[in-house]
Coordinates of N, CA and C in Angstrom, one line a residue:
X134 N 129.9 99.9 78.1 CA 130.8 100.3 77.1 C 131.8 99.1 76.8
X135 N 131.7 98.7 75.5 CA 132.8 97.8 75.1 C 134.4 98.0 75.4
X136 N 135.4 97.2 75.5 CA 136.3 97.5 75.9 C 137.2 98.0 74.4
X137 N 136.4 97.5 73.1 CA 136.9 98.2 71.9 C 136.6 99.3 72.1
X138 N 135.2 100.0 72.2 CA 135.3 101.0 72.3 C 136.0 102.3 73.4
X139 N 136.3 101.3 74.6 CA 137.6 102.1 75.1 C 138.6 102.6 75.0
X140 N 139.6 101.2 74.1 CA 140.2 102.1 73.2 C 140.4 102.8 72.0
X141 N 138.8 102.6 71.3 CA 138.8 103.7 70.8 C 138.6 105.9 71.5
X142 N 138.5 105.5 72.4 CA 138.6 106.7 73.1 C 139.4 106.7 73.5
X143 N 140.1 106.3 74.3 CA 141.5 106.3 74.5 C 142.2 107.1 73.4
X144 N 142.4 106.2 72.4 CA 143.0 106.7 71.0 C 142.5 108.3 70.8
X145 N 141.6 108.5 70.8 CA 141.1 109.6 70.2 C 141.6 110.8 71.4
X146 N 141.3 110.6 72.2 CA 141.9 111.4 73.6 C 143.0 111.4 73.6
X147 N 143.9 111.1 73.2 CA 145.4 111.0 72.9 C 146.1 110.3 73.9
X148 N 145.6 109.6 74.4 CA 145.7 108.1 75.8 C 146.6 107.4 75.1
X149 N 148.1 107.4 75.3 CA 149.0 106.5 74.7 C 148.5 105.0 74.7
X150 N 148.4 104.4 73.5 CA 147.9 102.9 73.7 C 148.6 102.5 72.5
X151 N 148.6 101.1 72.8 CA 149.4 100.0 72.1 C 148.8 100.0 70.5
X152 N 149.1 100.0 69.5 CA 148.1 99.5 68.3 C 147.7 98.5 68.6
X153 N 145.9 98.4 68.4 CA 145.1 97.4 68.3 C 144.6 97.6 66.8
X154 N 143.7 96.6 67.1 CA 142.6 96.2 65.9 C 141.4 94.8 66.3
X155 N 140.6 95.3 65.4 CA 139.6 94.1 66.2 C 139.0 93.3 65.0
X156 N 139.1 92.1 65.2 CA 138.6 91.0 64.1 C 137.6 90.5 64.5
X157 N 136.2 90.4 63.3 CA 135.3 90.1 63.6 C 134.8 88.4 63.2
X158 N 133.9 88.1 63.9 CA 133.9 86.3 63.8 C 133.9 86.1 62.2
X159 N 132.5 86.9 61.6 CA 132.7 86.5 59.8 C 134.2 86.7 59.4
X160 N 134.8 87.7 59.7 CA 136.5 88.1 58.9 C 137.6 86.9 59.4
X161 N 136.9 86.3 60.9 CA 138.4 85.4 61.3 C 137.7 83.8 60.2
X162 N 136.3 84.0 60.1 CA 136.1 82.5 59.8 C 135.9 82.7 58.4
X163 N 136.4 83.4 57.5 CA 136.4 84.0 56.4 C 138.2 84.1 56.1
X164 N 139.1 83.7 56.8 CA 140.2 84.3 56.5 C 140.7 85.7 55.8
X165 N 140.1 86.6 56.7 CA 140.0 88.4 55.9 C 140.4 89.1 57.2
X166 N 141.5 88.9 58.0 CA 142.0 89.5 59.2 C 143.5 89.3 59.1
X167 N 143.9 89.7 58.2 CA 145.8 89.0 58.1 C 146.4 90.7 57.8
X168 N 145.6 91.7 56.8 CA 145.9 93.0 56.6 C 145.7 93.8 57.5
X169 N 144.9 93.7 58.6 CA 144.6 94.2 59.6 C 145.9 94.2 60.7
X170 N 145.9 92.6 61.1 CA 147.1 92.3 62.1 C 148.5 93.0 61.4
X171 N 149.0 92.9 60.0 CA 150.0 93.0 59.6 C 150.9 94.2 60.3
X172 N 150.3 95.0 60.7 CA 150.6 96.1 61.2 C 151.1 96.5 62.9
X173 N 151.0 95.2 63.6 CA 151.3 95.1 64.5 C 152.0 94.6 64.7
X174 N 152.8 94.9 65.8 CA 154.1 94.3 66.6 C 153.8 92.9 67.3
X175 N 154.7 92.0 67.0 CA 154.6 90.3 68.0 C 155.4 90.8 68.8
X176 N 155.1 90.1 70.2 CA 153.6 89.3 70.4 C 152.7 90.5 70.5
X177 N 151.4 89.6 70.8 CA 149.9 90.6 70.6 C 149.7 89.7 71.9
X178 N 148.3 90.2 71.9 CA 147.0 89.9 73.2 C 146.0 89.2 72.6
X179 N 145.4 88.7 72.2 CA 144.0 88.4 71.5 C 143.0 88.4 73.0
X180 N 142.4 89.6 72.9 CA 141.3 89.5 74.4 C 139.9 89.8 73.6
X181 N 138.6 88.8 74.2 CA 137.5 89.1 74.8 C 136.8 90.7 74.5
X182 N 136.4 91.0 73.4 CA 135.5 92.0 73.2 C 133.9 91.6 74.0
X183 N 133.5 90.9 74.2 CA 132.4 90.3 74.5 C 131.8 90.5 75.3
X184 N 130.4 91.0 76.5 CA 130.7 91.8 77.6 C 129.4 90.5 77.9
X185 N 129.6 89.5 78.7 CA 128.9 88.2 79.0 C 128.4 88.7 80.3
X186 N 127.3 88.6 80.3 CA 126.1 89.0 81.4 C 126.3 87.6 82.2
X187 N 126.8 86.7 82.1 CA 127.1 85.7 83.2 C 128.5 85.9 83.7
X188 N 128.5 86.1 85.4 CA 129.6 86.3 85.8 C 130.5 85.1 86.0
X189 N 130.0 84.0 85.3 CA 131.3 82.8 85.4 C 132.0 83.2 84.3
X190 N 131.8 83.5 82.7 CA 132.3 84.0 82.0 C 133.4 84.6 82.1
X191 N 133.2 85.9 83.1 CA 133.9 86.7 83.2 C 135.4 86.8 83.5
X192 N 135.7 85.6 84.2 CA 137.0 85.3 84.3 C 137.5 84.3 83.7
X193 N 136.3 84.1 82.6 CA 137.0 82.4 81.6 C 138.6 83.0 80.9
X194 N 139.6 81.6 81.4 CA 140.6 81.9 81.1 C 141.2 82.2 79.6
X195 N 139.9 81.3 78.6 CA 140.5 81.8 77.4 C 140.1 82.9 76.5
X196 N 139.4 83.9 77.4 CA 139.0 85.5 77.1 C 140.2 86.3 77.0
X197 N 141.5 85.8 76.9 CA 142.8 86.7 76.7 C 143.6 85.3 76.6
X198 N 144.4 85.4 75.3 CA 145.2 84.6 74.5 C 146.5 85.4 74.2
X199 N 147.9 85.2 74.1 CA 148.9 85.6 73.5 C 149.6 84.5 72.6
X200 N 149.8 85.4 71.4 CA 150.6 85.1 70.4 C 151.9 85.7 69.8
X201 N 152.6 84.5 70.3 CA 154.3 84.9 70.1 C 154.6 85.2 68.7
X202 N 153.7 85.1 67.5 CA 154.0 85.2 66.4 C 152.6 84.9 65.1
X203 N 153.0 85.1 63.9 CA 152.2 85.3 63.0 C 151.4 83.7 63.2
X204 N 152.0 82.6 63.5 CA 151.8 81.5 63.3 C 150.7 80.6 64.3
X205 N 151.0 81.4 65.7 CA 150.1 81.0 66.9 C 148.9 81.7 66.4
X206 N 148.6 83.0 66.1 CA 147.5 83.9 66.3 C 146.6 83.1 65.8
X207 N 146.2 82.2 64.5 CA 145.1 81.7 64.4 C 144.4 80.8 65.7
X208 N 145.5 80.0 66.1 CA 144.7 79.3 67.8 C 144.0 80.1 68.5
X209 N 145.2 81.5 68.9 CA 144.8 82.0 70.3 C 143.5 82.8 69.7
X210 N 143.2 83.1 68.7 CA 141.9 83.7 68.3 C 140.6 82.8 68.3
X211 N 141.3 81.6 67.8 CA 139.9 80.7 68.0 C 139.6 80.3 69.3
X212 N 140.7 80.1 70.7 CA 140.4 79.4 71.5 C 139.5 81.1 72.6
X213 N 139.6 82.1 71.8 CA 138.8 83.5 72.4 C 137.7 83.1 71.8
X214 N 137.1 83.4 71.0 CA 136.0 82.9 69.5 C 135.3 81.5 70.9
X215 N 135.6 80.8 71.2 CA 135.3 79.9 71.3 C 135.1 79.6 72.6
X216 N 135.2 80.4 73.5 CA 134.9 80.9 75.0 C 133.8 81.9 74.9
X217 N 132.9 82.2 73.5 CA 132.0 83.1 73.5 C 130.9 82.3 73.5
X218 N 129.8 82.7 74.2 CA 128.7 81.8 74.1 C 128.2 81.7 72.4
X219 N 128.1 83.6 72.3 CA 127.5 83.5 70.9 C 128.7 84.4 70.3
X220 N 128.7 83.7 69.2 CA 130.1 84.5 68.3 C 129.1 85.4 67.1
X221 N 128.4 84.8 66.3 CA 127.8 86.0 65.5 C 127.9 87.0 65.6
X222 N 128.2 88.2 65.4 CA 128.6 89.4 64.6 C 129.5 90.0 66.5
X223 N 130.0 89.1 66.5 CA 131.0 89.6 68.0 C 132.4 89.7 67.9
X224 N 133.1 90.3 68.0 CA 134.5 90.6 67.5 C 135.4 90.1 68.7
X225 N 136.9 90.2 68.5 CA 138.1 90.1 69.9 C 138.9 91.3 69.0
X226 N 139.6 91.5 69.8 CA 141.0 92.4 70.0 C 142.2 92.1 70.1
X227 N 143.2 92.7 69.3 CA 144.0 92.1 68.9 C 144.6 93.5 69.1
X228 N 145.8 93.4 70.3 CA 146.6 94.5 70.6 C 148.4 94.1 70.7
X229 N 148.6 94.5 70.3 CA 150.4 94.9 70.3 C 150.6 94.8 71.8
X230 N 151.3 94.0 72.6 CA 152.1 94.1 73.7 C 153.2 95.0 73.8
X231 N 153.5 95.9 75.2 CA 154.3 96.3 75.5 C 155.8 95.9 76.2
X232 N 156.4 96.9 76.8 CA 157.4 96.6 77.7 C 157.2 97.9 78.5
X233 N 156.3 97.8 79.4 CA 155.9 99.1 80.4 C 156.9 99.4 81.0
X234 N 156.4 100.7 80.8 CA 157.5 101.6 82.4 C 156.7 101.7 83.5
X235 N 154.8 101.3 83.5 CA 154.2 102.0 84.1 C 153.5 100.7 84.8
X236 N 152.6 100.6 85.5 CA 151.4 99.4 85.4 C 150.5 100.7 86.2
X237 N 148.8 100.0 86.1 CA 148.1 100.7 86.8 C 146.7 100.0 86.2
X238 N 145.7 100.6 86.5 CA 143.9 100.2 86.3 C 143.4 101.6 85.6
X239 N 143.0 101.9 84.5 CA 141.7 102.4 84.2 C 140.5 102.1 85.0
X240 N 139.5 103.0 84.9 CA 138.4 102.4 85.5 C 137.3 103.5 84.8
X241 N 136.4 102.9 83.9 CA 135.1 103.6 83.0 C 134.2 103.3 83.9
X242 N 133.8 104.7 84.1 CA 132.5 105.4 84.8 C 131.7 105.9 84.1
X243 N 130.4 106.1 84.6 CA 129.3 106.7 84.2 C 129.9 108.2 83.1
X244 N 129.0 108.4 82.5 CA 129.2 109.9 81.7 C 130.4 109.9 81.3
X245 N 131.0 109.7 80.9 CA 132.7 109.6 80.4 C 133.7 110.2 82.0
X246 N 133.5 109.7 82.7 CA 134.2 109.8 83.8 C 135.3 108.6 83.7
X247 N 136.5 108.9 83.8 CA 137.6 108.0 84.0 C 138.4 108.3 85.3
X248 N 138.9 106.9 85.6 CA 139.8 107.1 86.6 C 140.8 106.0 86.6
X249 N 142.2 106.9 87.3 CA 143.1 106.1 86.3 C 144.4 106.1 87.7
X250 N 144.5 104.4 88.2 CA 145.5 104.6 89.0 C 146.9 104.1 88.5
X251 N 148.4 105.1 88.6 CA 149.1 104.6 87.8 C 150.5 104.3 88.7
X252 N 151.3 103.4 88.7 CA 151.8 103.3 89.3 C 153.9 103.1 88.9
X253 N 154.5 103.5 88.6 CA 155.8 103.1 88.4 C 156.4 101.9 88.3
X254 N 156.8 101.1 87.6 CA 157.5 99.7 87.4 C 158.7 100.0 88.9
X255 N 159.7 100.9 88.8 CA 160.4 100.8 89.3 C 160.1 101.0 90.7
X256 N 159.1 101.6 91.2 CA 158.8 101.7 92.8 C 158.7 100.2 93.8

């Protein structure tokens, strides 16, 4: 399961989550992703939709980018885009940052099984 499609369940489950959106390689190398983001709060996340069957990938550092403003996003999108082996019809995510009260792990299991450990900022 993609991690777009996470939160799209999330969303739909009523799983408080940040506004995202996800821009796809034709729309970012097309300049057709600006109505999309417009709607989101700076800074954002730009992360890694991409689910790389090589586990060196997995922790490549420019699979999650932040942009402090309208102006960075084009970089930190490309420098994700560009940690993908193959970009053709593969998208990233583009989420609204918070200011948590909370921190914790999701964890997607088999059959729509979730598990979710959450923990208090203030503890």
């Amino acid at each position: 399961m993609s991690k777009l499609s996470q939160l799209i369940d999330f969303d739909a489950l009523g799983i408080p989550t940040p506004a995202f959106t996800a821009v796809s390689y034709d729309d970012f190398r097309l300049d057709r992703y600006h109505d999309d983001v417009a709607r989101l709060q700076f800074p954002v996340i730009v992360r890694a939709d991409f689910q790389p069957g090589n586990s060196s990938l997995s922790s490549h550092p420019k699979l999650h980018q932040t942009a402090t403003d309208q102006e960075k996003l084009f970089d930190a999108i490309d420098q994700v885009f560009t940690a993908y082996p193959v970009r053709e019809e593969q998208h990233v995510i583009i989420q609204s940052m918070t200011s948590p009260d909370f921190k914790g792990v999701v964890i997607a299991g088999k059959n729509n099984v979730w598990r979710l450990n959450v923990s208090s900022l203030s503890d």
